[in-house]
Amino acid sequence: MAEFTMELNDEQKEVRDWLHGFAADVIRPAAAEWDEREETPWPVIQEAAKVGIYSLDFYAQQYFDPTGLGIPMAMEELFWGDAGIALSIVGTGLAAVGVLANGTEEQIGTWIPQMYGDANDVKVAAFCSSEPDAGSDVASMRTRAVYDEAKDEWVLNGTKTWATNGGIANVHVVVAVVDAELGSKGHASFIVPPNTPGLSQGQKFKKHGIRASHTAEVVLDNVRVPGSCLLGGKEKLDARLARAREKAKKGGERVKNAAMATFEASRPAVGAMAVGTARAAYEVALEYAQTREQFGRPIIDNQGVAFQLADMRTSIDAARLLVWRASWMAINGKQFTAAEGSMSKLFASETAKKVTAQAVQILGGNGYTREYPVERMHRDSAIYTIFEGTSEIQRLVIARTLAGIPIR
């Protein structure tokens, strides 16, 4: 087990500086353009692929960093560059985590490389869980998967929403109901291969922030996938469903479903994204406060501004520490007995919203215009308290964990 430390080692510092350079030199100069275009920044993703950032190997190296700090460090630097473009670069990772968390070794080796493509032909993947009537309440999911034993195929029907890369992805990972009587325990995850008939893109959303990241509905109309596309395999699913039915009869403890397992693994990473955006806004505000003069002196000399900056920096550092703690615990197999993963996501996301709002205030009228990046950062920050579990859901998870109440 790696010792918890707040000091990055030399290799991690080298990776951090490399990512920071890419964010500063490639992502930031393109941020305003792709935010206005509201389109997937394919050229930037391709540049990331060329240098090795957008690749399975890079994320695997960070994911298996024994300190647990590889992924949060990478997320913070990329999202420091720009949240919308960064999410386009890392969005495939959620689908990849879904396969890593639930798939067999053969499925991992087969499908994750197809999610990324290569530097000459980049691909993206989508994780499809939320539905129009089932966001935080995953037990209300309506998308169904029915097994056709004669053909060894699963037939999927339903509509997914809020899917990053939905409809444009090469590979879709879809969570569906296989046993409605078991509620959230009757869910399973499926791979939908490229060009599968019946899968189509529904509405593409025009968003308040992270506009360079593609978000859309995914419609599944009698989508047939081979039995081998059930993550984990049918034998494992049947055994899990049998245990769930037995526990339901006995009124036993609840078991986690596929979607919740994926989100639980990714929440500290989302916290790191929020830290990156908050840090970027803070740095802009700090520099502005040091150079902007009013009444014959820099505005940072005014206590009202200086104290805001002090609070901003304190909150950012506290958020990073919560994210690092949760990430270290996860890689070392320590249980989140106090919902530490949700704590990190909750505090970091709320910090990003507050810090970016303070940055806009410090810049005054300039902060409210698109001539300065804090306006975009403020819009982008709103998503962190919403996706992968709202702040309200994080508080619910934390409270129920502390009280010893099961979470569906």
Short mmCIF file of N, CA and C in Angstrom, two decimals, residues 239-354:
data_model
loop_
_atom_site.label_atom_id
_atom_site.label_comp_id
_atom_site.label_asym_id
_atom_site.label_seq_id
_atom_site.Cartn_x
_atom_site.Cartn_y
_atom_site.Cartn_z
N ALA A 239 -26.03 -15.25 -11.84
CA ALA A 239 -25.67 -15.50 -10.44
C ALA A 239 -25.97 -14.27 -9.59
N ARG A 240 -25.67 -13.09 -10.12
CA ARG A 240 -25.93 -11.85 -9.37
C ARG A 240 -27.43 -11.63 -9.18
N LEU A 241 -28.22 -11.89 -10.22
CA LEU A 241 -29.66 -11.73 -10.10
C LEU A 241 -30.25 -12.73 -9.11
N ALA A 242 -29.73 -13.95 -9.11
CA ALA A 242 -30.21 -14.96 -8.17
C ALA A 242 -29.94 -14.53 -6.74
N ARG A 243 -28.76 -13.99 -6.48
CA ARG A 243 -28.44 -13.51 -5.13
C ARG A 243 -29.35 -12.35 -4.74
N ALA A 244 -29.61 -11.46 -5.70
CA ALA A 244 -30.46 -10.31 -5.42
C ALA A 244 -31.89 -10.74 -5.10
N ARG A 245 -32.39 -11.74 -5.83
CA ARG A 245 -33.74 -12.24 -5.57
C ARG A 245 -33.82 -12.89 -4.19
N GLU A 246 -32.78 -13.64 -3.84
CA GLU A 246 -32.76 -14.31 -2.54
C GLU A 246 -32.71 -13.27 -1.42
N LYS A 247 -31.90 -12.25 -1.59
CA LYS A 247 -31.81 -11.20 -0.57
C LYS A 247 -33.11 -10.42 -0.47
N ALA A 248 -33.78 -10.24 -1.63
CA ALA A 248 -35.05 -9.52 -1.62
C ALA A 248 -36.09 -10.29 -0.81
N LYS A 249 -36.08 -11.62 -0.94
CA LYS A 249 -37.01 -12.45 -0.18
C LYS A 249 -36.76 -12.35 1.32
N LYS A 250 -35.46 -12.27 1.65
CA LYS A 250 -35.08 -12.22 3.06
C LYS A 250 -35.05 -10.81 3.62
N GLY A 251 -35.25 -9.83 2.72
CA GLY A 251 -35.16 -8.45 3.17
C GLY A 251 -33.75 -8.06 3.51
N GLY A 252 -32.77 -8.67 2.80
CA GLY A 252 -31.36 -8.46 3.12
C GLY A 252 -30.81 -7.17 2.58
N GLU A 253 -29.49 -7.05 2.68
CA GLU A 253 -28.83 -5.81 2.27
C GLU A 253 -28.94 -5.61 0.77
N ARG A 254 -28.83 -4.36 0.38
CA ARG A 254 -28.91 -4.02 -1.03
C ARG A 254 -27.55 -4.25 -1.69
N VAL A 255 -27.60 -4.47 -3.01
CA VAL A 255 -26.35 -4.61 -3.74
C VAL A 255 -26.24 -3.47 -4.74
N LYS A 256 -25.02 -3.14 -5.10
CA LYS A 256 -24.81 -2.03 -6.03
C LYS A 256 -25.17 -2.45 -7.45
N ASN A 257 -25.69 -1.47 -8.23
CA ASN A 257 -25.97 -1.76 -9.63
C ASN A 257 -24.82 -1.26 -10.48
N ALA A 258 -24.84 -1.61 -11.78
CA ALA A 258 -23.72 -1.32 -12.67
C ALA A 258 -23.47 0.17 -12.82
N ALA A 259 -24.53 0.96 -12.96
CA ALA A 259 -24.35 2.40 -13.14
C ALA A 259 -23.75 3.04 -11.90
N MET A 260 -24.27 2.68 -10.72
CA MET A 260 -23.78 3.27 -9.48
C MET A 260 -22.32 2.91 -9.25
N ALA A 261 -21.92 1.69 -9.62
CA ALA A 261 -20.52 1.29 -9.45
C ALA A 261 -19.61 2.16 -10.31
N THR A 262 -20.06 2.48 -11.53
CA THR A 262 -19.26 3.33 -12.41
C THR A 262 -19.13 4.73 -11.86
N PHE A 263 -20.26 5.31 -11.42
CA PHE A 263 -20.24 6.67 -10.90
C PHE A 263 -19.41 6.78 -9.62
N GLU A 264 -19.51 5.77 -8.75
CA GLU A 264 -18.76 5.81 -7.51
C GLU A 264 -17.26 5.85 -7.77
N ALA A 265 -16.82 5.12 -8.81
CA ALA A 265 -15.41 5.08 -9.14
C ALA A 265 -14.93 6.39 -9.75
N SER A 266 -15.84 7.16 -10.36
CA SER A 266 -15.43 8.35 -11.11
C SER A 266 -15.63 9.66 -10.36
N ARG A 267 -16.29 9.65 -9.21
CA ARG A 267 -16.61 10.92 -8.53
C ARG A 267 -15.38 11.71 -8.10
N PRO A 268 -14.33 11.11 -7.53
CA PRO A 268 -13.15 11.92 -7.21
C PRO A 268 -12.53 12.56 -8.46
N ALA A 269 -12.61 11.89 -9.60
CA ALA A 269 -12.08 12.46 -10.83
C ALA A 269 -12.87 13.70 -11.23
N VAL A 270 -14.19 13.66 -11.04
CA VAL A 270 -15.01 14.84 -11.33
C VAL A 270 -14.64 15.97 -10.38
N GLY A 271 -14.37 15.63 -9.13
CA GLY A 271 -13.92 16.64 -8.18
C GLY A 271 -12.63 17.30 -8.66
N ALA A 272 -11.73 16.51 -9.24
CA ALA A 272 -10.47 17.07 -9.76
C ALA A 272 -10.72 18.00 -10.94
N MET A 273 -11.70 17.66 -11.77
CA MET A 273 -12.07 18.55 -12.88
C MET A 273 -12.50 19.91 -12.33
N ALA A 274 -13.34 19.88 -11.30
CA ALA A 274 -13.83 21.11 -10.69
C ALA A 274 -12.69 21.93 -10.09
N VAL A 275 -11.73 21.24 -9.48
CA VAL A 275 -10.57 21.94 -8.92
C VAL A 275 -9.80 22.66 -10.03
N GLY A 276 -9.65 22.00 -11.18
CA GLY A 276 -8.94 22.62 -12.30
C GLY A 276 -9.61 23.89 -12.78
N THR A 277 -10.93 23.87 -12.91
CA THR A 277 -11.67 25.05 -13.36
C THR A 277 -11.58 26.16 -12.31
N ALA A 278 -11.74 25.79 -11.05
CA ALA A 278 -11.67 26.78 -9.98
C ALA A 278 -10.28 27.43 -9.93
N ARG A 279 -9.25 26.62 -10.07
CA ARG A 279 -7.89 27.14 -10.02
C ARG A 279 -7.63 28.10 -11.18
N ALA A 280 -8.14 27.76 -12.35
CA ALA A 280 -7.96 28.62 -13.52
C ALA A 280 -8.60 29.99 -13.29
N ALA A 281 -9.82 30.00 -12.76
CA ALA A 281 -10.52 31.27 -12.51
C ALA A 281 -9.81 32.08 -11.43
N TYR A 282 -9.36 31.40 -10.41
CA TYR A 282 -8.63 32.07 -9.32
C TYR A 282 -7.37 32.76 -9.85
N GLU A 283 -6.62 32.07 -10.71
CA GLU A 283 -5.38 32.62 -11.22
C GLU A 283 -5.63 33.86 -12.08
N VAL A 284 -6.70 33.82 -12.88
CA VAL A 284 -7.06 35.00 -13.68
C VAL A 284 -7.42 36.16 -12.77
N ALA A 285 -8.22 35.87 -11.74
CA ALA A 285 -8.65 36.92 -10.81
C ALA A 285 -7.47 37.50 -10.04
N LEU A 286 -6.55 36.64 -9.63
CA LEU A 286 -5.38 37.10 -8.88
C LEU A 286 -4.53 38.04 -9.72
N GLU A 287 -4.24 37.63 -10.95
CA GLU A 287 -3.43 38.47 -11.83
C GLU A 287 -4.13 39.80 -12.11
N TYR A 288 -5.43 39.74 -12.35
CA TYR A 288 -6.20 40.97 -12.62
C TYR A 288 -6.15 41.90 -11.41
N ALA A 289 -6.33 41.33 -10.22
CA ALA A 289 -6.34 42.15 -9.01
C ALA A 289 -4.98 42.79 -8.74
N GLN A 290 -3.92 42.15 -9.20
CA GLN A 290 -2.57 42.69 -8.99
C GLN A 290 -2.23 43.79 -9.99
N THR A 291 -2.90 43.81 -11.14
CA THR A 291 -2.56 44.77 -12.18
C THR A 291 -3.61 45.86 -12.41
N ARG A 292 -4.84 45.58 -12.04
CA ARG A 292 -5.92 46.56 -12.21
C ARG A 292 -5.84 47.62 -11.11
N GLU A 293 -5.73 48.87 -11.52
CA GLU A 293 -5.62 49.95 -10.53
C GLU A 293 -6.89 50.80 -10.49
N GLN A 294 -7.30 51.12 -9.31
CA GLN A 294 -8.41 52.05 -9.07
C GLN A 294 -8.02 52.91 -7.87
N PHE A 295 -8.33 54.20 -7.96
CA PHE A 295 -7.99 55.14 -6.89
C PHE A 295 -6.49 55.13 -6.59
N GLY A 296 -5.69 54.90 -7.65
CA GLY A 296 -4.25 55.03 -7.52
C GLY A 296 -3.53 53.83 -6.95
N ARG A 297 -4.20 52.67 -6.84
CA ARG A 297 -3.50 51.50 -6.31
C ARG A 297 -4.16 50.23 -6.85
N PRO A 298 -3.41 49.10 -6.88
CA PRO A 298 -4.00 47.84 -7.35
C PRO A 298 -5.19 47.45 -6.47
N ILE A 299 -6.21 46.87 -7.08
CA ILE A 299 -7.42 46.56 -6.31
C ILE A 299 -7.18 45.46 -5.27
N ILE A 300 -6.07 44.70 -5.41
CA ILE A 300 -5.77 43.68 -4.40
C ILE A 300 -5.40 44.32 -3.07
N ASP A 301 -5.06 45.62 -3.10
CA ASP A 301 -4.76 46.31 -1.84
C ASP A 301 -6.02 46.59 -1.03
N ASN A 302 -7.18 46.42 -1.67
CA ASN A 302 -8.44 46.59 -0.95
C ASN A 302 -8.78 45.29 -0.22
N GLN A 303 -9.08 45.42 1.05
CA GLN A 303 -9.32 44.23 1.87
C GLN A 303 -10.46 43.38 1.33
N GLY A 304 -11.49 44.04 0.79
CA GLY A 304 -12.63 43.28 0.27
C GLY A 304 -12.24 42.34 -0.86
N VAL A 305 -11.30 42.75 -1.71
CA VAL A 305 -10.82 41.90 -2.80
C VAL A 305 -9.82 40.88 -2.28
N ALA A 306 -8.89 41.33 -1.44
CA ALA A 306 -7.85 40.44 -0.92
C ALA A 306 -8.44 39.27 -0.13
N PHE A 307 -9.46 39.56 0.67
CA PHE A 307 -10.07 38.50 1.47
C PHE A 307 -10.80 37.49 0.58
N GLN A 308 -11.42 37.96 -0.50
CA GLN A 308 -12.06 37.03 -1.44
C GLN A 308 -11.03 36.08 -2.03
N LEU A 309 -9.88 36.62 -2.44
CA LEU A 309 -8.83 35.79 -3.03
C LEU A 309 -8.29 34.80 -2.00
N ALA A 310 -8.17 35.23 -0.75
CA ALA A 310 -7.71 34.32 0.31
C ALA A 310 -8.68 33.16 0.49
N ASP A 311 -9.97 33.46 0.50
CA ASP A 311 -10.98 32.41 0.64
C ASP A 311 -10.98 31.48 -0.58
N MET A 312 -10.81 32.04 -1.76
CA MET A 312 -10.80 31.24 -2.98
C MET A 312 -9.66 30.23 -2.95
N ARG A 313 -8.48 30.70 -2.62
CA ARG A 313 -7.32 29.81 -2.60
C ARG A 313 -7.46 28.74 -1.51
N THR A 314 -7.97 29.13 -0.36
CA THR A 314 -8.16 28.17 0.74
C THR A 314 -9.13 27.06 0.33
N SER A 315 -10.23 27.44 -0.29
CA SER A 315 -11.24 26.45 -0.71
C SER A 315 -10.69 25.53 -1.79
N ILE A 316 -9.92 26.06 -2.72
CA ILE A 316 -9.34 25.24 -3.78
C ILE A 316 -8.39 24.20 -3.20
N ASP A 317 -7.53 24.62 -2.30
CA ASP A 317 -6.59 23.69 -1.69
C ASP A 317 -7.31 22.62 -0.86
N ALA A 318 -8.36 23.02 -0.14
CA ALA A 318 -9.12 22.05 0.65
C ALA A 318 -9.81 21.05 -0.26
N ALA A 319 -10.35 21.53 -1.38
CA ALA A 319 -11.02 20.63 -2.33
C ALA A 319 -10.04 19.62 -2.90
N ARG A 320 -8.84 20.10 -3.25
CA ARG A 320 -7.84 19.19 -3.82
C ARG A 320 -7.47 18.11 -2.80
N LEU A 321 -7.32 18.48 -1.55
CA LEU A 321 -6.96 17.50 -0.53
C LEU A 321 -8.05 16.43 -0.37
N LEU A 322 -9.32 16.82 -0.42
CA LEU A 322 -10.40 15.83 -0.34
C LEU A 322 -10.38 14.90 -1.54
N VAL A 323 -10.11 15.44 -2.72
CA VAL A 323 -10.03 14.63 -3.93
C VAL A 323 -8.86 13.66 -3.84
N TRP A 324 -7.70 14.15 -3.41
CA TRP A 324 -6.52 13.28 -3.31
C TRP A 324 -6.74 12.19 -2.27
N ARG A 325 -7.36 12.54 -1.14
CA ARG A 325 -7.62 11.52 -0.12
C ARG A 325 -8.51 10.41 -0.68
N ALA A 326 -9.60 10.78 -1.35
CA ALA A 326 -10.52 9.77 -1.89
C ALA A 326 -9.83 8.93 -2.95
N SER A 327 -9.01 9.56 -3.78
CA SER A 327 -8.32 8.83 -4.84
C SER A 327 -7.30 7.85 -4.26
N TRP A 328 -6.59 8.27 -3.22
CA TRP A 328 -5.64 7.38 -2.56
C TRP A 328 -6.36 6.21 -1.90
N MET A 329 -7.49 6.49 -1.24
CA MET A 329 -8.26 5.42 -0.61
C MET A 329 -8.74 4.40 -1.63
N ALA A 330 -9.22 4.90 -2.78
CA ALA A 330 -9.77 4.01 -3.80
C ALA A 330 -8.71 3.07 -4.35
N ILE A 331 -7.52 3.60 -4.68
CA ILE A 331 -6.49 2.76 -5.29
C ILE A 331 -5.94 1.76 -4.29
N ASN A 332 -6.03 2.08 -3.01
CA ASN A 332 -5.52 1.18 -1.98
C ASN A 332 -6.61 0.30 -1.36
N GLY A 333 -7.78 0.28 -1.98
CA GLY A 333 -8.83 -0.63 -1.55
C GLY A 333 -9.47 -0.31 -0.23
N LYS A 334 -9.36 0.93 0.20
CA LYS A 334 -9.98 1.32 1.47
C LYS A 334 -11.44 1.70 1.24
N GLN A 335 -12.32 1.21 2.06
CA GLN A 335 -13.75 1.47 1.93
C GLN A 335 -14.07 2.94 2.24
N PHE A 336 -15.00 3.49 1.47
CA PHE A 336 -15.47 4.84 1.73
C PHE A 336 -16.52 4.78 2.85
N THR A 337 -16.05 4.59 4.07
CA THR A 337 -16.97 4.40 5.19
C THR A 337 -17.73 5.66 5.55
N ALA A 338 -17.25 6.82 5.11
CA ALA A 338 -17.95 8.09 5.34
C ALA A 338 -18.28 8.76 4.00
N ALA A 339 -18.38 7.94 2.94
CA ALA A 339 -18.68 8.44 1.59
C ALA A 339 -17.65 9.49 1.16
N GLU A 340 -16.39 9.18 1.38
CA GLU A 340 -15.33 10.14 1.06
C GLU A 340 -15.29 10.51 -0.42
N GLY A 341 -15.68 9.58 -1.30
CA GLY A 341 -15.73 9.90 -2.72
C GLY A 341 -16.77 10.97 -3.02
N SER A 342 -17.94 10.82 -2.44
CA SER A 342 -18.99 11.82 -2.60
C SER A 342 -18.62 13.14 -1.94
N MET A 343 -17.94 13.05 -0.79
CA MET A 343 -17.48 14.28 -0.13
C MET A 343 -16.59 15.09 -1.06
N SER A 344 -15.66 14.42 -1.72
CA SER A 344 -14.70 15.13 -2.58
C SER A 344 -15.41 15.79 -3.75
N LYS A 345 -16.36 15.07 -4.34
CA LYS A 345 -17.09 15.62 -5.49
C LYS A 345 -17.97 16.78 -5.05
N LEU A 346 -18.65 16.64 -3.93
CA LEU A 346 -19.54 17.68 -3.42
C LEU A 346 -18.77 18.97 -3.14
N PHE A 347 -17.72 18.87 -2.34
CA PHE A 347 -17.00 20.08 -1.93
C PHE A 347 -16.30 20.75 -3.11
N ALA A 348 -15.68 19.95 -3.97
CA ALA A 348 -14.96 20.52 -5.11
C ALA A 348 -15.91 21.18 -6.09
N SER A 349 -17.04 20.57 -6.36
CA SER A 349 -17.98 21.15 -7.32
C SER A 349 -18.59 22.44 -6.79
N GLU A 350 -18.94 22.47 -5.51
CA GLU A 350 -19.48 23.69 -4.93
C GLU A 350 -18.40 24.78 -4.88
N THR A 351 -17.16 24.38 -4.64
CA THR A 351 -16.06 25.33 -4.66
C THR A 351 -15.89 25.96 -6.04
N ALA A 352 -15.98 25.15 -7.09
CA ALA A 352 -15.83 25.68 -8.45
C ALA A 352 -16.89 26.72 -8.77
N LYS A 353 -18.13 26.45 -8.39
CA LYS A 353 -19.20 27.43 -8.64
C LYS A 353 -18.94 28.73 -7.89
N LYS A 354 -18.53 28.62 -6.64
CA LYS A 354 -18.33 29.82 -5.83
C LYS A 354 -17.11 30.61 -6.29
#
